[in-house]
């Protein structure tokens, strides 16, 4: 009896696997999510590939739903007489699956090998791939691009994350966002340089720059804090300065109107 | 014998060390000089730029025709920005040198504003001429002071590295000519800043006004705790740490922070009316369970719960397993760019990780929006013909002068790039053109 039960449990996964294998169409189609601008991941890769197959998308298949994908999708919706909203909902996805082919294996292979490639319909895949893109294989089949806030590059974010990590790695998360916000407030302010690197490298502005701690490798938390600050979070209330009251050497800094204290730092105007 | 060998070895060792030490010393000096040179360069450039600035303003005052004046203003504007960047490179971070920087930025604002408008149709008003003359005089004084410092520096062979060291060590007793010189410059400018307040130059930034969107009565500390418990999702009010903002705050707020093993959380709430301004929750995010689209619904529900009405989604972006959404207030179908708020949603459970309404509370008010005098088609004529317009909206934006203007917003494509173009709905002026990006190859991944 026990033996039978055991067999039963073994059978379930095997059954599932065979079921899936016998139905390759479904494994290729989109997941159930509604895809909108700003999304990243496998569904976006599929969306871009399918739009490109039909000639609506001429950009790079990178797994980030950016403006190019948005216009491609809208044009597709227009041509197929659907509601034009630039969002890949259920009916849009069904239409796309009907109208196009998606060679998942080919696309993933190209992405993993870091090749330059396209996925237009009616063209042999061999002619669409530019081998030797040089990129190394990656572990997951995720997107090859990332979202960045308008007006900032990854390098800007990295540099700011370095500064935040060097200045405030021992602070609570909100304290790290606050330091990043101060850098951005300074960029906005007429009395400081008007770009992030100018503010960070202004001599004597940040102790982490002066003593070289800025070149420590920042962790993910510092990066997330910088992204939050760029995306609009400013827990300091428009502060331009901050200092650690235990170690501050300048008496001038105490004359600034103080806004609040977060973690060990006092933030002021 | 052995003694002699030891002596020889030691002698060689000592000579070697001396030689090595000398080389190190040389290298250190080289680096010091390099740094010193950079400072010297910035300082002398600054002096030169202020000099030139003064001359150019003088010349501009004598000019009459808009045709000549506009390029001159542009030139001055360029110079102020150069001078500002020079100031930024000097090791004056902790000196109260911000007045001079502010002054430079004032000239910049003024010249930019006059350069972009048609001076033939709209010449400088009397008031503007007066401010311009005042700026001329100030630039003259600053020029004099800077020259004075420059002279002393050159004459006595002063080094910026010494300033750096003096500031770093906090040695006040050292008679440091450069520091003193710059303090004088700063004093000179400070004398003027009061009299300048009335001029139209200051306060053009749309940021600098009181919060318009904050209404309601003062709330008590108990109410603050109640709100904190609810918004941060914490059951025990004793674990919340509440502090009040200091004198420097634009608006009095309470800050609430919370921390346990799993998460840390923080929020600011206004004393008047109890509006949450900033909410931030930090916890480890697990695998993605919900889509960016479902996350948006969570964000919309959150807005509805806290009574923000007529908010339209403006932008959504996924960063790893976090969705960040930006909403704009829409008044009768016109979207208002300054009334923006942002929400951050965890895409594992759909919790709200962050919320900020600073811009919204700063700017939000019911506006008196006029109806456009241009039709959409007329406005389209003002757009570059090579841009293929795909979408259009009516929008209120802050223009270069910091005024709110009603515009047609066009989203268009040229080549592979998408542009956002704002055309003034009253006079057809091209207010802003912006190239949109938002995604970049993941270098970290491809390397």
XYZ file of C-alpha atoms in Angstrom:
716
model
C 0.000 0.000 0.000
C 2.744 2.351 0.992
C 4.533 1.556 -2.170
C 1.548 2.539 -4.246
C 1.216 5.865 -2.517
C 4.829 6.562 -3.158
C 4.373 5.770 -6.819
C 1.416 8.083 -6.933
C 3.443 10.979 -5.636
C 6.202 10.271 -8.074
C 3.718 10.173 -10.908
C 2.304 13.617 -10.340
C 5.390 15.614 -11.248
C 6.201 13.309 -14.123
C 2.704 13.744 -15.434
C 3.005 17.464 -15.165
C 6.271 17.493 -17.032
C 4.906 15.403 -19.870
C 1.832 17.553 -20.073
C 3.920 20.632 -20.437
C 6.231 19.063 -22.959
C 3.344 17.961 -25.116
C 2.027 21.481 -25.283
C 4.933 23.639 -26.424
C 2.674 26.445 -27.653
C 1.528 27.393 -24.184
C 5.017 27.457 -22.744
C 6.009 29.979 -25.377
C 3.180 32.400 -24.877
C 3.105 35.263 -22.414
C 2.477 34.851 -18.721
C -0.820 36.178 -17.493
C 0.483 39.594 -16.445
C -0.604 42.788 -18.130
C 2.539 44.408 -19.512
C 2.898 48.160 -19.360
C 5.580 50.722 -19.982
C 8.513 50.488 -17.596
C 8.221 46.732 -17.140
C 11.242 44.473 -17.521
C 11.700 40.738 -17.943
C 10.886 37.764 -20.105
C 7.436 38.913 -21.108
C 8.899 42.127 -22.433
C 11.496 40.188 -24.425
C 8.676 38.163 -25.943
C 6.612 41.269 -26.609
C 9.517 43.000 -28.334
C 10.358 39.888 -30.340
C 6.795 39.478 -31.522
C 6.429 43.152 -32.410
C 9.704 42.992 -34.286
C 8.573 39.854 -36.104
C 5.696 41.911 -37.467
C 7.899 44.916 -38.200
C 6.442 47.254 -35.552
C 9.528 47.396 -33.386
C 12.952 48.255 -34.767
C 14.844 48.714 -31.526
C 17.000 46.307 -29.641
C 15.341 43.331 -27.985
C 16.559 44.110 -24.494
C 13.671 43.258 -22.203
C 12.912 46.812 -21.098
C 9.533 48.241 -22.097
C 10.697 51.683 -23.188
C 9.323 54.272 -25.577
C 10.230 52.326 -28.720
C 8.259 49.321 -27.496
C 5.396 51.600 -26.475
C 5.041 53.135 -29.952
C 5.470 49.712 -31.566
C 2.680 48.304 -29.463
C 0.407 51.268 -30.150
C 0.986 50.974 -33.885
C 0.230 47.279 -33.678
C -3.013 48.017 -31.822
C -3.901 50.640 -34.418
C -3.227 48.345 -37.403
C -5.224 45.525 -35.875
C -8.170 47.750 -35.046
C -7.872 47.440 -31.301
C -8.131 49.996 -28.548
C -4.879 51.987 -28.625
C -3.605 52.206 -25.068
C -0.005 51.008 -25.302
C -0.676 48.342 -22.693
C -0.338 44.666 -23.500
C -3.474 43.247 -21.915
C -5.123 39.901 -22.500
C -6.681 40.564 -25.907
C -3.620 42.347 -27.262
C -1.411 39.481 -26.220
C -3.743 36.964 -27.842
C -3.728 38.933 -31.082
C 0.043 39.122 -30.986
C 0.396 35.389 -30.431
C -1.961 34.706 -33.316
C -0.241 37.074 -35.689
C 3.393 36.354 -34.957
C 5.883 33.657 -34.175
C 8.299 33.797 -31.308
C 11.432 31.714 -31.588
C 12.147 31.708 -27.900
C 15.139 29.421 -28.086
C 16.819 31.576 -30.725
C 16.169 34.848 -28.908
C 17.353 33.562 -25.545
C 20.439 32.061 -27.099
C 21.320 35.356 -28.724
C 20.769 37.261 -25.506
C 22.847 34.808 -23.525
C 25.677 35.021 -25.981
C 25.507 38.805 -25.986
C 25.083 38.939 -29.760
C 23.536 41.740 -31.725
C 20.465 40.242 -33.313
C 17.043 40.908 -34.754
C 13.877 38.847 -34.928
C 12.066 39.927 -38.064
C 9.567 37.576 -39.613
C 10.248 36.057 -43.014
C 14.006 36.237 -42.597
C 16.253 33.341 -41.775
C 17.507 33.630 -38.236
C 21.027 32.955 -39.389
C 21.073 36.267 -41.204
C 19.772 38.185 -38.214
C 22.489 37.437 -35.755
C 25.819 39.175 -35.576
C 28.006 36.692 -33.791
C 30.864 37.717 -31.598
C 29.074 40.462 -29.748
C 31.716 39.738 -27.177
C 29.445 39.643 -24.172
C 29.846 36.714 -21.867
C 27.019 34.367 -21.099
C 24.835 35.409 -18.235
C 23.231 33.169 -15.722
C 19.604 34.110 -16.068
C 17.619 34.947 -19.142
C 16.783 38.388 -17.858
C 16.775 41.719 -19.642
C 19.981 43.086 -21.068
C 19.090 46.677 -20.259
C 17.898 48.407 -17.117
C 15.551 51.267 -16.425
C 17.247 54.517 -15.521
C 15.492 57.675 -14.358
C 15.186 60.361 -17.021
C 18.337 62.453 -17.224
C 20.603 60.113 -15.274
C 23.020 57.466 -16.450
C 24.035 54.362 -14.580
C 27.402 55.985 -14.068
C 25.796 58.950 -12.318
C 23.886 56.564 -10.099
C 27.016 54.558 -9.416
C 29.021 57.639 -8.516
C 26.303 58.835 -6.177
C 25.996 55.383 -4.644
C 29.731 55.487 -4.004
C 29.398 58.810 -2.256
C 26.389 57.675 -0.225
C 28.097 54.466 0.798
C 31.272 56.273 1.759
C 29.406 58.904 3.738
C 26.568 56.996 5.348
C 26.932 53.239 5.133
C 26.381 52.926 8.891
C 23.202 54.989 8.771
C 19.640 53.630 8.577
C 18.206 53.341 5.084
C 16.397 56.658 5.269
C 19.665 58.313 6.291
C 21.236 57.053 3.093
C 18.353 58.363 1.009
C 18.803 61.655 2.857
C 22.480 61.952 1.923
C 21.636 61.244 -1.716
C 18.852 63.847 -1.519
C 21.304 66.443 -0.197
C 23.574 65.819 -3.177
C 20.607 66.343 -5.507
C 19.443 69.431 -3.620
C 22.902 70.870 -4.092
C 22.747 70.168 -7.822
C 19.466 72.106 -7.916
C 20.768 74.925 -5.764
C 22.330 77.969 -7.441
C 25.150 78.063 -4.894
C 26.621 74.696 -5.800
C 27.905 73.119 -8.997
C 25.038 72.033 -11.184
C 25.869 68.420 -11.791
C 26.264 65.458 -9.481
C 29.969 64.880 -10.025
C 30.685 68.569 -9.516
C 28.877 68.492 -6.187
C 30.509 65.283 -5.049
C 34.030 66.297 -5.992
C 33.762 69.844 -4.756
C 36.837 69.953 -2.535
C 36.079 69.652 1.178
C 32.393 69.124 0.556
C 32.266 65.480 1.604
C 34.655 63.822 4.012
C 34.293 60.503 2.213
C 35.744 62.111 -0.895
C 38.582 63.695 1.032
C 39.693 60.514 2.778
C 39.101 58.162 -0.110
C 36.194 56.207 1.379
C 34.217 57.085 -1.720
C 36.129 54.386 -3.551
C 34.784 51.574 -1.413
C 32.426 49.321 -3.332
C 28.850 50.334 -2.516
C 26.198 47.752 -1.726
C 22.727 47.411 -3.226
C 21.160 49.414 -0.402
C 23.168 52.509 -1.255
C 22.150 52.143 -4.883
C 18.494 51.784 -4.004
C 18.742 54.835 -1.776
C 20.167 56.860 -4.660
C 17.392 55.695 -6.972
C 14.791 56.708 -4.403
C 16.322 60.143 -4.084
C 16.450 60.617 -7.845
C 12.860 59.443 -8.131
C 11.766 62.220 -5.805
C 12.138 61.119 -2.202
C 13.705 63.769 -0.009
C 13.405 62.945 3.694
C 15.583 65.949 4.567
C 13.070 68.622 3.570
C 15.341 70.433 1.084
C 18.514 70.349 3.160
C 21.775 71.539 1.621
C 24.125 70.572 4.432
C 24.465 67.842 6.978
C 26.982 67.101 9.656
C 27.704 64.666 12.393
C 27.472 66.675 15.630
C 29.998 64.368 17.341
C 32.746 64.864 14.808
C 32.024 68.194 13.127
C 35.065 70.475 13.263
C 33.629 73.611 11.701
C 31.786 75.979 13.996
C 30.201 77.630 10.980
C 28.057 74.602 10.283
C 26.287 75.083 13.639
C 25.028 78.464 12.487
C 22.932 76.988 9.695
C 19.196 76.654 10.461
C 18.636 73.024 11.353
C 15.809 71.048 9.815
C 15.990 67.669 11.491
C 18.138 64.828 12.658
C 18.136 61.494 10.856
C 20.369 58.796 12.292
C 23.604 60.451 13.364
C 23.384 63.378 10.963
C 21.822 66.770 11.492
C 20.411 68.227 8.285
C 20.294 71.947 7.737
C 19.617 74.650 5.198
C 85.873 39.782 8.055
C 82.296 39.159 9.038
C 82.199 42.583 10.615
C 83.135 44.200 7.329
C 80.505 42.261 5.439
C 77.849 43.353 7.900
C 78.974 46.942 7.638
C 78.888 46.762 3.840
C 75.413 45.244 3.827
C 74.131 47.830 6.246
C 75.685 50.637 4.261
C 74.041 49.412 1.088
C 70.761 49.061 2.985
C 70.943 52.596 4.288
C 71.830 54.029 0.908
C 68.997 52.076 -0.673
C 66.489 53.287 1.882
C 67.650 56.850 1.470
C 67.303 56.609 -2.263
C 63.837 55.055 -1.966
C 62.754 57.687 0.536
C 63.978 60.424 -1.725
C 61.998 59.015 -4.628
C 58.878 58.747 -2.508
C 59.379 62.329 -1.449
C 59.722 63.396 -5.060
C 56.568 61.566 -6.009
C 54.627 63.085 -3.166
C 55.774 66.512 -4.192
C 54.763 65.869 -7.764
C 51.275 64.936 -6.674
C 51.036 67.913 -4.333
C 52.104 70.237 -7.096
C 49.601 68.696 -9.445
C 46.793 69.330 -6.966
C 48.099 72.792 -6.254
C 48.135 73.556 -9.965
C 44.522 72.563 -10.350
C 43.532 74.937 -7.565
C 45.687 77.716 -8.945
C 44.155 77.291 -12.341
C 40.610 77.483 -11.011
C 41.430 80.516 -8.937
C 43.074 82.445 -11.740
C 40.359 81.463 -14.153
C 37.778 82.696 -11.677
C 39.492 86.026 -11.397
C 39.758 86.271 -15.162
C 36.131 85.362 -15.707
C 34.873 87.880 -13.181
C 37.048 90.476 -14.847
C 35.620 89.704 -18.242
C 32.131 89.504 -16.794
C 32.414 93.006 -15.464
C 33.563 94.326 -18.824
C 30.813 92.550 -20.706
C 28.090 93.821 -18.399
C 29.512 97.302 -18.846
C 29.326 96.955 -22.586
C 25.821 95.542 -22.441
C 24.618 98.547 -20.476
C 25.684 100.722 -23.357
C 23.871 98.720 -25.951
C 20.521 99.570 -27.293
C 19.383 97.268 -30.009
C 17.983 93.886 -29.078
C 19.859 92.338 -31.937
C 23.173 93.090 -30.313
C 22.058 92.762 -26.747
C 20.771 89.214 -26.958
C 24.093 87.651 -27.983
C 25.839 89.751 -25.364
C 23.510 88.485 -22.672
C 24.152 84.923 -23.802
C 27.857 85.586 -23.536
C 27.513 86.912 -19.990
C 25.378 83.972 -19.070
C 28.077 81.624 -20.334
C 30.720 83.475 -18.351
C 28.787 83.286 -15.094
C 28.495 79.566 -15.496
C 32.237 79.300 -16.106
C 32.954 81.429 -13.065
C 30.572 79.339 -10.952
C 32.312 76.171 -11.953
C 35.645 77.760 -11.042
C 34.354 78.628 -7.588
C 33.132 75.069 -7.214
C 36.629 73.734 -7.771
C 38.259 75.783 -5.043
C 38.706 74.238 -1.596
C 36.237 76.596 0.012
C 33.630 74.026 0.931
C 33.390 75.051 4.554
C 33.970 78.747 4.073
C 30.741 80.700 3.949
C 31.314 81.518 0.317
C 27.778 80.972 -0.868
C 26.873 84.643 -1.227
C 29.316 85.102 -4.069
C 28.034 82.004 -5.766
C 24.506 83.271 -5.341
C 25.501 86.570 -6.877
C 26.965 84.857 -9.913
C 23.876 82.774 -10.266
C 21.723 85.916 -10.074
C 23.555 87.458 -12.986
C 23.156 84.198 -14.823
C 19.403 84.097 -14.283
C 18.973 87.702 -15.250
C 20.953 87.482 -18.465
C 19.376 84.218 -19.462
C 15.885 85.603 -19.034
C 16.636 88.691 -21.044
C 18.589 86.814 -23.699
C 15.766 84.430 -24.510
C 13.142 87.062 -25.046
C 12.846 89.309 -28.050
C 14.416 92.518 -26.835
C 13.237 94.484 -29.852
C 9.601 93.898 -28.979
C 10.127 93.924 -25.250
C 13.129 96.041 -24.240
C 14.508 96.127 -20.711
C 12.139 97.830 -18.311
C 13.387 100.601 -16.038
C 13.355 98.262 -13.099
C 15.397 95.709 -14.995
C 17.893 98.324 -16.110
C 18.290 99.340 -12.486
C 18.968 95.794 -11.355
C 21.365 95.372 -14.202
C 23.253 98.475 -13.177
C 23.366 97.236 -9.606
C 24.784 93.958 -10.817
C 27.368 95.876 -12.786
C 28.504 97.727 -9.703
C 28.643 94.567 -7.629
C 30.620 92.721 -10.225
C 33.051 95.627 -10.221
C 33.565 95.376 -6.479
C 33.972 91.636 -6.526
C 36.444 92.003 -9.342
C 38.476 94.446 -7.266
C 38.523 92.186 -4.240
C 39.461 89.147 -6.242
C 42.248 91.030 -7.924
C 43.499 92.043 -4.533
C 43.604 88.432 -3.375
C 45.169 87.387 -6.624
C 47.849 89.963 -6.256
C 48.737 88.859 -2.738
C 48.762 85.239 -3.797
C 51.137 85.875 -6.653
C 53.318 88.299 -4.737
C 53.821 86.097 -1.696
C 53.779 82.860 -3.582
C 50.876 81.525 -1.524
C 49.712 77.991 -1.979
C 46.200 76.681 -1.967
C 47.385 73.446 -0.447
C 48.202 75.444 2.675
C 44.659 76.807 2.734
C 43.466 73.267 2.422
C 45.659 72.172 5.331
C 44.759 75.168 7.449
C 41.044 74.509 6.935
C 41.473 70.820 7.545
C 43.320 71.349 10.816
C 41.020 74.121 11.925
C 44.014 76.324 12.659
C 42.462 79.715 13.053
C 45.574 81.372 14.435
C 47.399 81.016 11.142
C 47.238 84.253 9.279
C 45.935 82.925 6.040
C 45.743 85.606 3.421
C 43.730 83.638 0.942
C 41.065 82.709 3.453
C 40.905 86.241 4.763
C 40.789 87.617 1.247
C 37.866 85.455 0.334
C 36.090 86.362 3.537
C 36.370 89.983 2.452
C 34.960 89.172 -0.951
C 32.093 87.443 0.742
C 31.480 90.416 3.042
C 31.402 92.730 0.051
C 28.704 90.723 -1.630
C 26.757 90.259 1.570
C 26.395 94.015 1.803
C 24.462 93.959 -1.430
C 22.276 90.963 -1.054
C 19.809 92.798 1.185
C 19.232 95.604 -1.272
C 18.780 93.140 -4.078
C 15.900 91.245 -2.550
C 13.380 93.462 -4.225
C 14.725 92.916 -7.694
C 12.842 90.463 -9.856
C 15.849 88.186 -10.103
C 15.585 86.389 -6.813
C 13.039 83.716 -6.155
C 12.373 82.769 -9.728
C 12.747 79.131 -8.809
C 9.343 77.544 -8.546
C 10.582 75.625 -5.527
C 10.838 78.610 -3.287
C 7.402 79.369 -1.970
C 5.379 78.165 0.931
C 3.459 74.953 0.739
C 0.214 75.679 -1.069
C -1.364 72.281 -0.724
C -1.335 72.031 3.063
C -4.662 72.643 4.713
C -6.364 71.728 7.943
C -5.805 72.083 11.666
C -2.798 71.269 13.763
C -2.772 67.675 14.814
C -1.799 66.347 18.210
C 0.962 63.912 18.941
C -1.593 61.147 19.568
C -2.977 61.639 16.090
C 0.554 61.550 14.706
C 1.078 58.193 16.390
C -2.226 56.865 15.089
C -1.351 57.836 11.541
C 2.136 56.420 11.940
C 0.792 53.081 13.134
C -1.552 52.877 10.202
C 0.744 54.053 7.427
C 3.860 52.206 8.555
C 1.802 49.133 9.460
C 3.114 48.881 13.019
C 0.850 47.651 15.821
C 2.650 48.874 18.906
C 2.819 52.651 19.096
C 5.536 52.424 21.749
C 7.964 51.196 19.158
C 7.561 54.342 17.106
C 10.084 57.071 17.618
C 8.625 60.543 17.031
C 10.615 63.773 16.666
C 9.694 67.283 15.629
C 11.463 69.219 12.891
C 13.772 72.126 13.734
C 13.700 75.801 12.881
C 15.166 75.368 9.427
C 12.277 73.302 8.094
C 10.122 74.821 5.340
C 7.079 73.449 7.045
C 6.833 72.014 10.569
C 6.702 68.243 10.479
C 6.819 65.237 12.748
C 9.213 62.466 11.802
C 8.342 58.918 12.797
C 10.858 56.121 12.589
C 10.576 52.438 13.323
C 12.963 49.532 13.219
C 12.786 45.816 13.843
C 14.667 42.782 12.517
C 12.584 42.595 9.407
C 12.148 46.166 8.300
C 12.979 49.755 8.976
C 10.492 52.485 8.241
C 10.374 56.248 8.301
C 7.837 58.938 7.590
C 7.357 62.688 7.736
C 3.945 64.117 8.428
C 2.980 67.773 8.472
C 1.936 69.265 11.756
C -0.821 71.180 10.028
C -3.457 68.831 8.678
C -1.395 65.661 9.160
C -0.479 65.191 5.519
C 2.135 62.497 4.983
C 5.009 64.007 2.970
C 7.526 61.195 2.835
C 7.122 57.516 3.605
C 9.964 55.040 3.201
C 9.951 51.384 4.163
C 13.037 49.238 3.710
C 12.862 45.480 3.874
C 14.317 42.598 1.856
C 12.232 42.025 -1.284
C 11.536 38.437 -2.276
C 10.815 37.089 -5.739
C 8.464 39.026 -7.921
C 4.893 37.837 -7.584
C 2.868 40.632 -9.147
C 3.346 42.565 -12.355
C 4.167 46.211 -12.739
C 0.576 46.653 -13.840
C -0.892 45.082 -10.695
C 1.520 47.177 -8.672
C 0.027 50.246 -10.315
C -3.415 49.204 -9.132
C -2.074 48.907 -5.591
C -0.641 52.386 -5.909
C -3.938 53.745 -7.190
C -5.816 52.131 -4.334
C -3.399 53.722 -1.908
C -4.021 57.146 -3.423
C -7.748 56.632 -3.224
C -7.465 55.565 0.415
C -5.653 58.771 1.298
C -8.038 60.912 -0.661
C -5.897 62.059 -3.544
C -8.352 62.664 -6.353
C -7.855 62.981 -10.107
C -4.353 61.586 -10.136
C -3.251 60.195 -13.522
C -0.411 57.764 -13.968
C 2.445 59.573 -15.629
C 5.267 57.080 -15.523
C 6.011 53.610 -14.273
C 9.345 51.846 -14.030
C 10.471 48.554 -12.651
C 13.778 48.440 -10.808
C 14.553 44.834 -9.912
C 11.497 43.771 -7.926
C 10.263 47.224 -7.107
C 7.791 49.275 -9.115
C 8.090 53.056 -9.004
C 5.107 55.090 -10.169
C 4.723 58.756 -10.744
C 1.314 60.419 -10.783
C 0.245 63.862 -11.979
C -2.766 65.810 -10.888
C -5.214 66.328 -13.701
C -7.588 69.256 -13.513
C -10.411 68.914 -16.041
C -8.188 66.853 -18.316
C -5.204 69.201 -18.089
C -2.267 67.548 -16.416
C -0.314 69.696 -14.012
C 3.350 68.810 -13.930
C 4.203 70.494 -10.670
C 1.565 68.565 -8.712
C 3.404 65.269 -8.858
C 3.642 62.456 -6.379
C 5.570 59.206 -6.401
C 4.793 55.782 -5.042
C 7.018 52.753 -4.668
C 5.465 49.288 -4.564
C 7.147 46.000 -3.631
C 6.372 43.537 -6.400
C 6.542 40.521 -4.079
C 3.598 41.223 -1.807
C 2.251 44.426 -3.293
C 2.971 46.497 -0.167
C 3.601 50.193 -0.454
C 7.316 50.771 0.155
C 7.382 54.476 -0.319
C 5.345 57.549 -0.977
C 6.304 61.151 -1.464
C 4.000 64.096 -1.940
C 6.490 66.927 -1.461
C 5.908 68.451 -4.894
C 2.186 67.925 -4.654
C 1.864 69.576 -1.263
C 4.208 72.359 -2.330
C 2.298 73.325 -5.454
C -1.173 71.908 -5.385
C -4.055 74.283 -5.536
C -7.158 74.596 -7.695
C -5.929 76.623 -10.640
C -7.736 78.991 -12.883
C -6.772 77.381 -16.156
C -7.703 79.485 -19.194
C -8.938 77.857 -22.365
C -6.251 77.721 -25.047
C -6.321 80.371 -27.745
C -4.523 78.138 -30.220
C -6.087 74.960 -31.508
C -4.140 71.757 -31.311
C -3.461 71.841 -35.053
C -2.139 75.372 -34.866
C 0.165 74.344 -32.048
C 1.390 71.389 -34.063
C 2.636 73.841 -36.674
C 5.170 75.089 -34.152
C 6.705 71.643 -33.803
C 9.679 70.597 -35.896
C 8.232 69.029 -39.056
C 10.543 66.034 -38.774
C 8.929 64.940 -35.540
C 6.089 62.529 -36.050
C 3.552 63.382 -33.384
C 1.990 60.337 -31.742
C 0.167 61.558 -28.676
C -0.963 64.903 -27.365
C -2.198 66.311 -24.060
C -2.958 69.639 -22.489
C -0.532 70.357 -19.699
C 0.437 73.073 -17.243
C 4.211 73.326 -16.836
C 6.703 75.701 -15.278
C 8.503 77.543 -18.048
C 12.102 78.788 -17.942
C 11.063 81.798 -15.930
C 9.357 79.660 -13.322
C 5.846 80.721 -14.311
C 3.071 78.247 -14.836
C 1.907 78.209 -18.434
C -0.734 76.233 -20.284
C 0.779 74.182 -23.089
C 0.034 71.516 -25.599
C 2.224 68.559 -24.821
C 3.184 66.453 -27.824
C 4.889 63.099 -27.693
C 6.588 62.472 -30.992
C 9.140 60.306 -32.672
C 12.080 61.340 -34.813
C 14.263 58.476 -35.958
C 14.442 56.033 -33.071
C 14.154 58.719 -30.418
C 11.059 59.895 -28.599
C 10.621 63.552 -27.726
C 8.321 65.419 -25.376
C 7.564 68.866 -26.742
C 5.617 71.622 -25.014
C 4.055 74.377 -27.126
C 2.521 77.335 -25.339
C -1.219 77.118 -25.929
C -1.563 80.911 -25.951
C 1.210 82.195 -28.169
C 2.695 79.080 -29.776
C 6.099 79.516 -28.176
C 8.153 76.343 -27.941
C 8.516 76.162 -24.173
C 10.453 72.959 -23.721
C 11.804 70.091 -25.772
C 13.006 67.009 -24.039
C 14.503 63.832 -25.423
C 13.175 60.877 -23.516
C 15.315 57.955 -22.574
C 14.834 55.791 -19.550
C 16.628 52.580 -20.396
C 20.290 51.935 -20.781
C 22.321 48.841 -21.610
C 23.183 47.034 -18.428
C 26.954 47.424 -18.377
C 27.273 45.524 -15.153
C 25.687 42.540 -16.790
C 27.472 42.628 -20.127
C 30.924 43.084 -18.718
